[in-house]
Amino acid sequence: MHEMGIASEVIEAVRVEIARHPGARPSKVGLRVGEWAGVDVESLRFCLEVLVKDTDLDPLALDIEFRPQGSELDIAYLELEE
Amino acid sequence: MERVAIEKKVLSENDRIAQQLRARFAERGTLVLNCISSPGSGKTSLLERTLEGFPPETRVAVVTGDIQTDNDARRLARFGFPVRQITTAGACHLDARMVEKSLDGWDLSELDLLLIENVGNLVCPTSYDLGEESKIVILSVTEGDDKPLKYPGAFAKSRLMVLNKIDLLPYVPFDMEAARRNARSINPEIEIIETSCTAGHGLDAWRQWIGARIHEAARKEEPG
């Protein structure tokens, strides 16, 4: 399945964003996933957990907004703690 | 705590390459059709029958994707048209970069039609734009007539559903009307053609559908 590749792209985007905020620690990333995006949400959640575990991003909460009849696959926001 | 808006599409790099491909195809008037389905629904057989029916001067090429083997490319190459195999080595879908690389050395202005046979999978290929003009979903009657409801993304994003292997209808409990109704409940605009690659049913309608789309692609290319 391709969820691991998607999870990797999310992590990459998180790292790009935290580089713009020196000293801040990411606490939560928000995604929008459409019903028709071809993504298994639980599989994506699992892949992100695996990629984050025991890294400097651990723990990183995941907030997935599921959009019925949508095709979205977006990284919506990142929450940072100072 | 601070919330920072990112608003970035995942797969944006794939989408960027796909948009470049779409612009190249449009500029050269090449119609590109991305065929997706479950494994075993008859994509390769449909393409074989399609190529078989084209006169030798037809400007058509095929890119076919599989996880392993070049069996499909060898089957399709028998008809004398250019064929390239993409072996994904485990990936469950084609992506735009794979397609871009597969086009190396082909002059698109010499092609009216590029048929892409995606990896057999009704989920992941729907996420990856390949720069195609249309997605086509192939559903065979040996599968369930509720498949449009189970895999809505593939049907929502396709312009055409090909209901294939209809010669087997006497032997399988497949409700054609339910399949049509289910597909249209997901995508009211979806067009439907019924085919049998072994008995030849519906292949003329399928070729006419392709012909009309080629004509449309060429018309859009004309200046003014």
JSON list of N, CA, C and O in Angstrom, two decimals, chain A residues 1-3 6 9-10 13-14 17 21 27-29 32 35-39 63 71 73-82, chain B residues 1-13 90 92-93 121 123-128 151-154 156-157 186:
[
{"chain": "A", "resi": 1, "resn": "MET", "atom": "N", "xyz": [0.84, -1.19, 0.00]},
{"chain": "A", "resi": 1, "resn": "MET", "atom": "CA", "xyz": [0.00, 0.00, 0.00]},
{"chain": "A", "resi": 1, "resn": "MET", "atom": "C", "xyz": [0.88, 1.25, 0.00]},
{"chain": "A", "resi": 1, "resn": "MET", "atom": "O", "xyz": [2.06, 1.19, 0.34]},
{"chain": "A", "resi": 2, "resn": "HIS", "atom": "N", "xyz": [0.31, 2.36, -0.33]},
{"chain": "A", "resi": 2, "resn": "HIS", "atom": "CA", "xyz": [1.09, 3.57, -0.52]},
{"chain": "A", "resi": 2, "resn": "HIS", "atom": "C", "xyz": [1.00, 4.51, 0.68]},
{"chain": "A", "resi": 2, "resn": "HIS", "atom": "O", "xyz": [1.51, 5.62, 0.62]},
{"chain": "A", "resi": 3, "resn": "GLU", "atom": "N", "xyz": [0.39, 4.08, 1.77]},
{"chain": "A", "resi": 3, "resn": "GLU", "atom": "CA", "xyz": [0.24, 4.97, 2.93]},
{"chain": "A", "resi": 3, "resn": "GLU", "atom": "C", "xyz": [1.59, 5.34, 3.55]},
{"chain": "A", "resi": 3, "resn": "GLU", "atom": "O", "xyz": [1.73, 6.43, 4.10]},
{"chain": "A", "resi": 6, "resn": "ILE", "atom": "N", "xyz": [2.91, 8.28, 1.72]},
{"chain": "A", "resi": 6, "resn": "ILE", "atom": "CA", "xyz": [2.15, 9.48, 2.09]},
{"chain": "A", "resi": 6, "resn": "ILE", "atom": "C", "xyz": [2.59, 9.96, 3.48]},
{"chain": "A", "resi": 6, "resn": "ILE", "atom": "O", "xyz": [2.81, 11.16, 3.70]},
{"chain": "A", "resi": 9, "resn": "GLU", "atom": "N", "xyz": [5.79, 11.75, 3.31]},
{"chain": "A", "resi": 9, "resn": "GLU", "atom": "CA", "xyz": [5.64, 13.12, 2.79]},
{"chain": "A", "resi": 9, "resn": "GLU", "atom": "C", "xyz": [5.09, 14.06, 3.86]},
{"chain": "A", "resi": 9, "resn": "GLU", "atom": "O", "xyz": [5.48, 15.23, 3.93]},
{"chain": "A", "resi": 10, "resn": "VAL", "atom": "N", "xyz": [4.21, 13.55, 4.70]},
{"chain": "A", "resi": 10, "resn": "VAL", "atom": "CA", "xyz": [3.69, 14.37, 5.81]},
{"chain": "A", "resi": 10, "resn": "VAL", "atom": "C", "xyz": [4.82, 14.73, 6.77]},
{"chain": "A", "resi": 10, "resn": "VAL", "atom": "O", "xyz": [4.97, 15.90, 7.17]},
{"chain": "A", "resi": 13, "resn": "ALA", "atom": "N", "xyz": [7.00, 17.38, 5.35]},
{"chain": "A", "resi": 13, "resn": "ALA", "atom": "CA", "xyz": [6.37, 18.71, 5.42]},
{"chain": "A", "resi": 13, "resn": "ALA", "atom": "C", "xyz": [6.42, 19.26, 6.84]},
{"chain": "A", "resi": 13, "resn": "ALA", "atom": "O", "xyz": [6.62, 20.47, 7.04]},
{"chain": "A", "resi": 14, "resn": "VAL", "atom": "N", "xyz": [6.28, 18.38, 7.82]},
{"chain": "A", "resi": 14, "resn": "VAL", "atom": "CA", "xyz": [6.38, 18.81, 9.22]},
{"chain": "A", "resi": 14, "resn": "VAL", "atom": "C", "xyz": [7.79, 19.34, 9.49]},
{"chain": "A", "resi": 14, "resn": "VAL", "atom": "O", "xyz": [7.97, 20.40, 10.11]},
{"chain": "A", "resi": 17, "resn": "GLU", "atom": "N", "xyz": [8.34, 22.73, 8.07]},
{"chain": "A", "resi": 17, "resn": "GLU", "atom": "CA", "xyz": [7.65, 23.77, 8.83]},
{"chain": "A", "resi": 17, "resn": "GLU", "atom": "C", "xyz": [8.38, 24.08, 10.15]},
{"chain": "A", "resi": 17, "resn": "GLU", "atom": "O", "xyz": [8.54, 25.25, 10.51]},
{"chain": "A", "resi": 21, "resn": "HIS", "atom": "N", "xyz": [10.54, 27.54, 12.54]},
{"chain": "A", "resi": 21, "resn": "HIS", "atom": "CA", "xyz": [10.19, 27.95, 13.91]},
{"chain": "A", "resi": 21, "resn": "HIS", "atom": "C", "xyz": [11.23, 27.39, 14.89]},
{"chain": "A", "resi": 21, "resn": "HIS", "atom": "O", "xyz": [10.92, 26.44, 15.63]},
{"chain": "A", "resi": 27, "resn": "SER", "atom": "N", "xyz": [3.56, 19.39, 18.19]},
{"chain": "A", "resi": 27, "resn": "SER", "atom": "CA", "xyz": [2.76, 18.52, 19.06]},
{"chain": "A", "resi": 27, "resn": "SER", "atom": "C", "xyz": [1.63, 17.81, 18.32]},
{"chain": "A", "resi": 27, "resn": "SER", "atom": "O", "xyz": [1.19, 16.74, 18.71]},
{"chain": "A", "resi": 28, "resn": "LYS", "atom": "N", "xyz": [1.16, 18.42, 17.25]},
{"chain": "A", "resi": 28, "resn": "LYS", "atom": "CA", "xyz": [0.04, 17.80, 16.52]},
{"chain": "A", "resi": 28, "resn": "LYS", "atom": "C", "xyz": [0.08, 18.23, 15.06]},
{"chain": "A", "resi": 28, "resn": "LYS", "atom": "O", "xyz": [0.36, 19.40, 14.77]},
{"chain": "A", "resi": 29, "resn": "VAL", "atom": "N", "xyz": [-0.23, 17.28, 14.17]},
{"chain": "A", "resi": 29, "resn": "VAL", "atom": "CA", "xyz": [-0.37, 17.64, 12.76]},
{"chain": "A", "resi": 29, "resn": "VAL", "atom": "C", "xyz": [-1.79, 17.30, 12.33]},
{"chain": "A", "resi": 29, "resn": "VAL", "atom": "O", "xyz": [-2.33, 16.26, 12.71]},
{"chain": "A", "resi": 32, "resn": "ARG", "atom": "N", "xyz": [-6.43, 16.50, 6.22]},
{"chain": "A", "resi": 32, "resn": "ARG", "atom": "CA", "xyz": [-7.78, 16.31, 5.68]},
{"chain": "A", "resi": 32, "resn": "ARG", "atom": "C", "xyz": [-7.72, 15.17, 4.67]},
{"chain": "A", "resi": 32, "resn": "ARG", "atom": "O", "xyz": [-6.92, 15.22, 3.73]},
{"chain": "A", "resi": 35, "resn": "GLU", "atom": "N", "xyz": [-12.96, 10.81, 1.40]},
{"chain": "A", "resi": 35, "resn": "GLU", "atom": "CA", "xyz": [-13.41, 9.41, 1.28]},
{"chain": "A", "resi": 35, "resn": "GLU", "atom": "C", "xyz": [-12.86, 8.77, 0.00]},
{"chain": "A", "resi": 35, "resn": "GLU", "atom": "O", "xyz": [-12.60, 7.58, -0.04]},
{"chain": "A", "resi": 36, "resn": "TRP", "atom": "N", "xyz": [-12.72, 9.58, -1.06]},
{"chain": "A", "resi": 36, "resn": "TRP", "atom": "CA", "xyz": [-12.32, 9.04, -2.34]},
{"chain": "A", "resi": 36, "resn": "TRP", "atom": "C", "xyz": [-10.84, 9.29, -2.64]},
{"chain": "A", "resi": 36, "resn": "TRP", "atom": "O", "xyz": [-10.41, 9.24, -3.79]},
{"chain": "A", "resi": 37, "resn": "ALA", "atom": "N", "xyz": [-10.07, 9.58, -1.61]},
{"chain": "A", "resi": 37, "resn": "ALA", "atom": "CA", "xyz": [-8.65, 9.86, -1.83]},
{"chain": "A", "resi": 37, "resn": "ALA", "atom": "C", "xyz": [-7.83, 8.60, -2.03]},
{"chain": "A", "resi": 37, "resn": "ALA", "atom": "O", "xyz": [-6.65, 8.67, -2.37]},
{"chain": "A", "resi": 38, "resn": "GLY", "atom": "N", "xyz": [-8.43, 7.45, -1.81]},
{"chain": "A", "resi": 38, "resn": "GLY", "atom": "CA", "xyz": [-7.68, 6.20, -1.98]},
{"chain": "A", "resi": 38, "resn": "GLY", "atom": "C", "xyz": [-6.72, 5.95, -0.84]},
{"chain": "A", "resi": 38, "resn": "GLY", "atom": "O", "xyz": [-5.66, 5.36, -1.03]},
{"chain": "A", "resi": 39, "resn": "VAL", "atom": "N", "xyz": [-7.08, 6.41, 0.35]},
{"chain": "A", "resi": 39, "resn": "VAL", "atom": "CA", "xyz": [-6.19, 6.27, 1.50]},
{"chain": "A", "resi": 39, "resn": "VAL", "atom": "C", "xyz": [-6.94, 5.57, 2.63]},
{"chain": "A", "resi": 39, "resn": "VAL", "atom": "O", "xyz": [-8.07, 5.93, 2.96]},
{"chain": "A", "resi": 63, "resn": "ASP", "atom": "N", "xyz": [-4.33, 14.49, 13.87]},
{"chain": "A", "resi": 63, "resn": "ASP", "atom": "CA", "xyz": [-5.75, 14.85, 13.81]},
{"chain": "A", "resi": 63, "resn": "ASP", "atom": "C", "xyz": [-6.18, 14.70, 12.36]},
{"chain": "A", "resi": 63, "resn": "ASP", "atom": "O", "xyz": [-5.75, 15.47, 11.50]},
{"chain": "A", "resi": 71, "resn": "SER", "atom": "N", "xyz": [-12.15, 14.20, -2.22]},
{"chain": "A", "resi": 71, "resn": "SER", "atom": "CA", "xyz": [-10.91, 13.61, -2.75]},
{"chain": "A", "resi": 71, "resn": "SER", "atom": "C", "xyz": [-9.68, 14.26, -2.13]},
{"chain": "A", "resi": 71, "resn": "SER", "atom": "O", "xyz": [-8.57, 14.04, -2.60]},
{"chain": "A", "resi": 73, "resn": "LEU", "atom": "N", "xyz": [-6.50, 15.29, 0.06]},
{"chain": "A", "resi": 73, "resn": "LEU", "atom": "CA", "xyz": [-5.42, 14.66, 0.83]},
{"chain": "A", "resi": 73, "resn": "LEU", "atom": "C", "xyz": [-4.45, 15.80, 1.14]},
{"chain": "A", "resi": 73, "resn": "LEU", "atom": "O", "xyz": [-3.51, 16.04, 0.41]},
{"chain": "A", "resi": 74, "resn": "ASP", "atom": "N", "xyz": [-4.76, 16.51, 2.22]},
{"chain": "A", "resi": 74, "resn": "ASP", "atom": "CA", "xyz": [-4.05, 17.75, 2.52]},
{"chain": "A", "resi": 74, "resn": "ASP", "atom": "C", "xyz": [-3.45, 17.72, 3.91]},
{"chain": "A", "resi": 74, "resn": "ASP", "atom": "O", "xyz": [-4.05, 17.15, 4.84]},
{"chain": "A", "resi": 75, "resn": "ILE", "atom": "N", "xyz": [-2.32, 18.39, 4.06]},
{"chain": "A", "resi": 75, "resn": "ILE", "atom": "CA", "xyz": [-1.81, 18.69, 5.39]},
{"chain": "A", "resi": 75, "resn": "ILE", "atom": "C", "xyz": [-2.38, 20.06, 5.74]},
{"chain": "A", "resi": 75, "resn": "ILE", "atom": "O", "xyz": [-2.07, 21.06, 5.08]},
{"chain": "A", "resi": 76, "resn": "ALA", "atom": "N", "xyz": [-3.23, 20.12, 6.75]},
{"chain": "A", "resi": 76, "resn": "ALA", "atom": "CA", "xyz": [-3.95, 21.35, 7.03]},
{"chain": "A", "resi": 76, "resn": "ALA", "atom": "C", "xyz": [-3.17, 22.27, 7.97]},
{"chain": "A", "resi": 76, "resn": "ALA", "atom": "O", "xyz": [-3.04, 23.47, 7.71]},
{"chain": "A", "resi": 77, "resn": "TYR", "atom": "N", "xyz": [-2.64, 21.71, 9.05]},
{"chain": "A", "resi": 77, "resn": "TYR", "atom": "CA", "xyz": [-1.99, 22.58, 10.04]},
{"chain": "A", "resi": 77, "resn": "TYR", "atom": "C", "xyz": [-1.00, 21.80, 10.87]},
{"chain": "A", "resi": 77, "resn": "TYR", "atom": "O", "xyz": [-0.98, 20.55, 10.88]},
{"chain": "A", "resi": 78, "resn": "LEU", "atom": "N", "xyz": [-0.19, 22.56, 11.60]},
{"chain": "A", "resi": 78, "resn": "LEU", "atom": "CA", "xyz": [0.76, 21.97, 12.55]},
{"chain": "A", "resi": 78, "resn": "LEU", "atom": "C", "xyz": [0.65, 22.77, 13.84]},
{"chain": "A", "resi": 78, "resn": "LEU", "atom": "O", "xyz": [0.63, 24.00, 13.81]},
{"chain": "A", "resi": 79, "resn": "GLU", "atom": "N", "xyz": [0.54, 22.07, 14.96]},
{"chain": "A", "resi": 79, "resn": "GLU", "atom": "CA", "xyz": [0.54, 22.76, 16.25]},
{"chain": "A", "resi": 79, "resn": "GLU", "atom": "C", "xyz": [1.94, 22.67, 16.84]},
{"chain": "A", "resi": 79, "resn": "GLU", "atom": "O", "xyz": [2.57, 21.61, 16.84]},
{"chain": "A", "resi": 80, "resn": "LEU", "atom": "N", "xyz": [2.40, 23.82, 17.33]},
{"chain": "A", "resi": 80, "resn": "LEU", "atom": "CA", "xyz": [3.76, 23.92, 17.87]},
{"chain": "A", "resi": 80, "resn": "LEU", "atom": "C", "xyz": [3.70, 24.35, 19.33]},
{"chain": "A", "resi": 80, "resn": "LEU", "atom": "O", "xyz": [2.85, 25.17, 19.71]},
{"chain": "A", "resi": 81, "resn": "GLU", "atom": "N", "xyz": [4.60, 23.81, 20.13]},
{"chain": "A", "resi": 81, "resn": "GLU", "atom": "CA", "xyz": [4.76, 24.26, 21.51]},
{"chain": "A", "resi": 81, "resn": "GLU", "atom": "C", "xyz": [6.12, 24.92, 21.63]},
{"chain": "A", "resi": 81, "resn": "GLU", "atom": "O", "xyz": [7.10, 24.42, 21.07]},
{"chain": "A", "resi": 82, "resn": "GLU", "atom": "N", "xyz": [6.14, 26.03, 22.33]},
{"chain": "A", "resi": 82, "resn": "GLU", "atom": "CA", "xyz": [7.43, 26.75, 22.50]},
{"chain": "A", "resi": 82, "resn": "GLU", "atom": "C", "xyz": [8.29, 26.02, 23.53]},
{"chain": "A", "resi": 82, "resn": "GLU", "atom": "O", "xyz": [7.80, 25.41, 24.44]},
{"chain": "B", "resi": 1, "resn": "MET", "atom": "N", "xyz": [0.91, 27.40, 22.95]},
{"chain": "B", "resi": 1, "resn": "MET", "atom": "CA", "xyz": [0.69, 26.55, 21.78]},
{"chain": "B", "resi": 1, "resn": "MET", "atom": "C", "xyz": [0.29, 27.42, 20.58]},
{"chain": "B", "resi": 1, "resn": "MET", "atom": "O", "xyz": [-0.53, 28.31, 20.71]},
{"chain": "B", "resi": 2, "resn": "GLU", "atom": "N", "xyz": [0.91, 27.16, 19.47]},
{"chain": "B", "resi": 2, "resn": "GLU", "atom": "CA", "xyz": [0.63, 27.96, 18.26]},
{"chain": "B", "resi": 2, "resn": "GLU", "atom": "C", "xyz": [0.19, 27.01, 17.15]},
{"chain": "B", "resi": 2, "resn": "GLU", "atom": "O", "xyz": [0.80, 25.94, 16.96]},
{"chain": "B", "resi": 3, "resn": "ARG", "atom": "N", "xyz": [-0.86, 27.37, 16.43]},
{"chain": "B", "resi": 3, "resn": "ARG", "atom": "CA", "xyz": [-1.29, 26.55, 15.30]},
{"chain": "B", "resi": 3, "resn": "ARG", "atom": "C", "xyz": [-0.87, 27.25, 14.00]},
{"chain": "B", "resi": 3, "resn": "ARG", "atom": "O", "xyz": [-1.24, 28.40, 13.76]},
{"chain": "B", "resi": 4, "resn": "VAL", "atom": "N", "xyz": [-0.09, 26.54, 13.19]},
{"chain": "B", "resi": 4, "resn": "VAL", "atom": "CA", "xyz": [0.41, 27.11, 11.94]},
{"chain": "B", "resi": 4, "resn": "VAL", "atom": "C", "xyz": [-0.32, 26.44, 10.78]},
{"chain": "B", "resi": 4, "resn": "VAL", "atom": "O", "xyz": [-0.33, 25.20, 10.67]},
{"chain": "B", "resi": 5, "resn": "ALA", "atom": "N", "xyz": [-0.93, 27.23, 9.92]},
{"chain": "B", "resi": 5, "resn": "ALA", "atom": "CA", "xyz": [-1.60, 26.66, 8.75]},
{"chain": "B", "resi": 5, "resn": "ALA", "atom": "C", "xyz": [-0.55, 26.21, 7.74]},
{"chain": "B", "resi": 5, "resn": "ALA", "atom": "O", "xyz": [0.39, 26.96, 7.44]},
{"chain": "B", "resi": 6, "resn": "ILE", "atom": "N", "xyz": [-0.69, 25.02, 7.23]},
{"chain": "B", "resi": 6, "resn": "ILE", "atom": "CA", "xyz": [0.25, 24.53, 6.21]},
{"chain": "B", "resi": 6, "resn": "ILE", "atom": "C", "xyz": [-0.46, 24.50, 4.85]},
{"chain": "B", "resi": 6, "resn": "ILE", "atom": "O", "xyz": [0.05, 24.98, 3.85]},
{"chain": "B", "resi": 7, "resn": "GLU", "atom": "N", "xyz": [-1.64, 23.89, 4.81]},
{"chain": "B", "resi": 7, "resn": "GLU", "atom": "CA", "xyz": [-2.45, 23.84, 3.59]},
{"chain": "B", "resi": 7, "resn": "GLU", "atom": "C", "xyz": [-1.63, 23.36, 2.38]},
{"chain": "B", "resi": 7, "resn": "GLU", "atom": "O", "xyz": [-1.56, 24.02, 1.35]},
{"chain": "B", "resi": 8, "resn": "LYS", "atom": "N", "xyz": [-1.03, 22.22, 2.56]},
{"chain": "B", "resi": 8, "resn": "LYS", "atom": "CA", "xyz": [-0.22, 21.64, 1.48]},
{"chain": "B", "resi": 8, "resn": "LYS", "atom": "C", "xyz": [-0.86, 20.33, 1.05]},
{"chain": "B", "resi": 8, "resn": "LYS", "atom": "O", "xyz": [-1.23, 19.51, 1.89]},
{"chain": "B", "resi": 9, "resn": "LYS", "atom": "N", "xyz": [-1.01, 20.16, -0.25]},
{"chain": "B", "resi": 9, "resn": "LYS", "atom": "CA", "xyz": [-1.53, 18.89, -0.74]},
{"chain": "B", "resi": 9, "resn": "LYS", "atom": "C", "xyz": [-0.47, 17.82, -0.59]},
{"chain": "B", "resi": 9, "resn": "LYS", "atom": "O", "xyz": [0.69, 18.04, -1.00]},
{"chain": "B", "resi": 10, "resn": "VAL", "atom": "N", "xyz": [-0.84, 16.70, -0.01]},
{"chain": "B", "resi": 10, "resn": "VAL", "atom": "CA", "xyz": [0.08, 15.56, -0.03]},
{"chain": "B", "resi": 10, "resn": "VAL", "atom": "C", "xyz": [0.11, 15.07, -1.48]},
{"chain": "B", "resi": 10, "resn": "VAL", "atom": "O", "xyz": [-0.87, 15.21, -2.20]},
{"chain": "B", "resi": 11, "resn": "LEU", "atom": "N", "xyz": [1.21, 14.54, -1.89]},
{"chain": "B", "resi": 11, "resn": "LEU", "atom": "CA", "xyz": [1.42, 14.11, -3.28]},
{"chain": "B", "resi": 11, "resn": "LEU", "atom": "C", "xyz": [1.50, 15.33, -4.22]},
{"chain": "B", "resi": 11, "resn": "LEU", "atom": "O", "xyz": [1.24, 15.20, -5.41]},
{"chain": "B", "resi": 12, "resn": "SER", "atom": "N", "xyz": [1.86, 16.48, -3.66]},
{"chain": "B", "resi": 12, "resn": "SER", "atom": "CA", "xyz": [1.91, 17.67, -4.51]},
{"chain": "B", "resi": 12, "resn": "SER", "atom": "C", "xyz": [3.01, 17.56, -5.56]},
{"chain": "B", "resi": 12, "resn": "SER", "atom": "O", "xyz": [2.88, 18.11, -6.65]},
{"chain": "B", "resi": 13, "resn": "GLU", "atom": "N", "xyz": [4.10, 16.83, -5.24]},
{"chain": "B", "resi": 13, "resn": "GLU", "atom": "CA", "xyz": [5.16, 16.65, -6.23]},
{"chain": "B", "resi": 13, "resn": "GLU", "atom": "C", "xyz": [4.65, 15.79, -7.39]},
{"chain": "B", "resi": 13, "resn": "GLU", "atom": "O", "xyz": [4.90, 16.09, -8.56]},
{"chain": "B", "resi": 90, "resn": "GLY", "atom": "N", "xyz": [7.06, -3.68, -6.50]},
{"chain": "B", "resi": 90, "resn": "GLY", "atom": "CA", "xyz": [6.39, -3.66, -5.19]},
{"chain": "B", "resi": 90, "resn": "GLY", "atom": "C", "xyz": [5.36, -2.56, -5.06]},
{"chain": "B", "resi": 90, "resn": "GLY", "atom": "O", "xyz": [4.41, -2.71, -4.30]},
{"chain": "B", "resi": 92, "resn": "CYS", "atom": "N", "xyz": [2.15, -0.38, -5.57]},
{"chain": "B", "resi": 92, "resn": "CYS", "atom": "CA", "xyz": [0.82, -0.86, -5.94]},
{"chain": "B", "resi": 92, "resn": "CYS", "atom": "C", "xyz": [0.12, 0.06, -6.93]},
{"chain": "B", "resi": 92, "resn": "CYS", "atom": "O", "xyz": [-1.09, -0.05, -7.13]},
{"chain": "B", "resi": 93, "resn": "HIS", "atom": "N", "xyz": [0.86, 0.96, -7.56]},
{"chain": "B", "resi": 93, "resn": "HIS", "atom": "CA", "xyz": [0.24, 1.95, -8.45]},
{"chain": "B", "resi": 93, "resn": "HIS", "atom": "C", "xyz": [1.34, 2.54, -9.33]},
{"chain": "B", "resi": 93, "resn": "HIS", "atom": "O", "xyz": [2.52, 2.43, -9.00]},
{"chain": "B", "resi": 121, "resn": "ASN", "atom": "N", "xyz": [-5.39, -2.71, -9.15]},
{"chain": "B", "resi": 121, "resn": "ASN", "atom": "CA", "xyz": [-5.65, -2.23, -7.79]},
{"chain": "B", "resi": 121, "resn": "ASN", "atom": "C", "xyz": [-6.70, -1.14, -7.92]},
{"chain": "B", "resi": 121, "resn": "ASN", "atom": "O", "xyz": [-6.56, -0.22, -8.73]},
{"chain": "B", "resi": 123, "resn": "VAL", "atom": "N", "xyz": [-7.63, 0.87, -5.42]},
{"chain": "B", "resi": 123, "resn": "VAL", "atom": "CA", "xyz": [-7.51, 1.88, -4.36]},
{"chain": "B", "resi": 123, "resn": "VAL", "atom": "C", "xyz": [-6.41, 2.89, -4.70]},
{"chain": "B", "resi": 123, "resn": "VAL", "atom": "O", "xyz": [-6.69, 4.04, -5.07]},
{"chain": "B", "resi": 124, "resn": "CYS", "atom": "N", "xyz": [-5.16, 2.45, -4.60]},
{"chain": "B", "resi": 124, "resn": "CYS", "atom": "CA", "xyz": [-4.04, 3.39, -4.69]},
{"chain": "B", "resi": 124, "resn": "CYS", "atom": "C", "xyz": [-3.97, 4.16, -6.02]},
{"chain": "B", "resi": 124, "resn": "CYS", "atom": "O", "xyz": [-3.67, 5.36, -6.01]},
{"chain": "B", "resi": 125, "resn": "PRO", "atom": "N", "xyz": [-4.20, 3.50, -7.18]},
{"chain": "B", "resi": 125, "resn": "PRO", "atom": "CA", "xyz": [-4.09, 4.27, -8.43]},
{"chain": "B", "resi": 125, "resn": "PRO", "atom": "C", "xyz": [-5.02, 5.49, -8.49]},
{"chain": "B", "resi": 125, "resn": "PRO", "atom": "O", "xyz": [-4.76, 6.42, -9.24]},
{"chain": "B", "resi": 126, "resn": "THR", "atom": "N", "xyz": [-6.08, 5.48, -7.70]},
{"chain": "B", "resi": 126, "resn": "THR", "atom": "CA", "xyz": [-6.98, 6.63, -7.75]},
{"chain": "B", "resi": 126, "resn": "THR", "atom": "C", "xyz": [-6.36, 7.88, -7.12]},
{"chain": "B", "resi": 126, "resn": "THR", "atom": "O", "xyz": [-6.80, 8.99, -7.37]},
{"chain": "B", "resi": 127, "resn": "SER", "atom": "N", "xyz": [-5.31, 7.68, -6.30]},
{"chain": "B", "resi": 127, "resn": "SER", "atom": "CA", "xyz": [-4.68, 8.82, -5.63]},
{"chain": "B", "resi": 127, "resn": "SER", "atom": "C", "xyz": [-3.67, 9.53, -6.52]},
{"chain": "B", "resi": 127, "resn": "SER", "atom": "O", "xyz": [-3.28, 10.66, -6.23]},
{"chain": "B", "resi": 128, "resn": "TYR", "atom": "N", "xyz": [-3.21, 8.84, -7.57]},
{"chain": "B", "resi": 128, "resn": "TYR", "atom": "CA", "xyz": [-2.08, 9.35, -8.34]},
{"chain": "B", "resi": 128, "resn": "TYR", "atom": "C", "xyz": [-2.52, 9.82, -9.73]},
{"chain": "B", "resi": 128, "resn": "TYR", "atom": "O", "xyz": [-2.86, 9.01, -10.59]},
{"chain": "B", "resi": 151, "resn": "TYR", "atom": "N", "xyz": [-15.48, 0.60, -3.53]},
{"chain": "B", "resi": 151, "resn": "TYR", "atom": "CA", "xyz": [-14.28, 1.34, -3.97]},
{"chain": "B", "resi": 151, "resn": "TYR", "atom": "C", "xyz": [-14.73, 2.62, -4.67]},
{"chain": "B", "resi": 151, "resn": "TYR", "atom": "O", "xyz": [-14.49, 2.79, -5.88]},
{"chain": "B", "resi": 152, "resn": "PRO", "atom": "N", "xyz": [-15.36, 3.51, -3.96]},
{"chain": "B", "resi": 152, "resn": "PRO", "atom": "CA", "xyz": [-16.01, 4.65, -4.62]},
{"chain": "B", "resi": 152, "resn": "PRO", "atom": "C", "xyz": [-15.04, 5.59, -5.33]},
{"chain": "B", "resi": 152, "resn": "PRO", "atom": "O", "xyz": [-15.39, 6.20, -6.34]},
{"chain": "B", "resi": 153, "resn": "GLY", "atom": "N", "xyz": [-13.82, 5.70, -4.81]},
{"chain": "B", "resi": 153, "resn": "GLY", "atom": "CA", "xyz": [-12.86, 6.64, -5.40]},
{"chain": "B", "resi": 153, "resn": "GLY", "atom": "C", "xyz": [-12.61, 6.36, -6.87]},
{"chain": "B", "resi": 153, "resn": "GLY", "atom": "O", "xyz": [-12.58, 7.26, -7.72]},
{"chain": "B", "resi": 154, "resn": "ALA", "atom": "N", "xyz": [-12.42, 5.09, -7.20]},
{"chain": "B", "resi": 154, "resn": "ALA", "atom": "CA", "xyz": [-12.12, 4.71, -8.58]},
{"chain": "B", "resi": 154, "resn": "ALA", "atom": "C", "xyz": [-13.26, 5.08, -9.51]},
{"chain": "B", "resi": 154, "resn": "ALA", "atom": "O", "xyz": [-13.05, 5.51, -10.65]},
{"chain": "B", "resi": 156, "resn": "ALA", "atom": "N", "xyz": [-15.72, 7.37, -8.79]},
{"chain": "B", "resi": 156, "resn": "ALA", "atom": "CA", "xyz": [-15.97, 8.81, -8.73]},
{"chain": "B", "resi": 156, "resn": "ALA", "atom": "C", "xyz": [-15.06, 9.57, -9.69]},
{"chain": "B", "resi": 156, "resn": "ALA", "atom": "O", "xyz": [-15.45, 10.60, -10.24]},
{"chain": "B", "resi": 157, "resn": "LYS", "atom": "N", "xyz": [-13.84, 9.06, -9.90]},
{"chain": "B", "resi": 157, "resn": "LYS", "atom": "CA", "xyz": [-12.86, 9.81, -10.68]},
{"chain": "B", "resi": 157, "resn": "LYS", "atom": "C", "xyz": [-12.78, 9.37, -12.13]},
{"chain": "B", "resi": 157, "resn": "LYS", "atom": "O", "xyz": [-11.97, 9.89, -12.89]},
{"chain": "B", "resi": 186, "resn": "ILE", "atom": "N", "xyz": [-22.47, 6.87, -7.27]},
{"chain": "B", "resi": 186, "resn": "ILE", "atom": "CA", "xyz": [-21.19, 7.48, -6.91]},
{"chain": "B", "resi": 186, "resn": "ILE", "atom": "C", "xyz": [-20.85, 8.61, -7.87]},
{"chain": "B", "resi": 186, "resn": "ILE", "atom": "O", "xyz": [-20.35, 9.66, -7.48]}
]
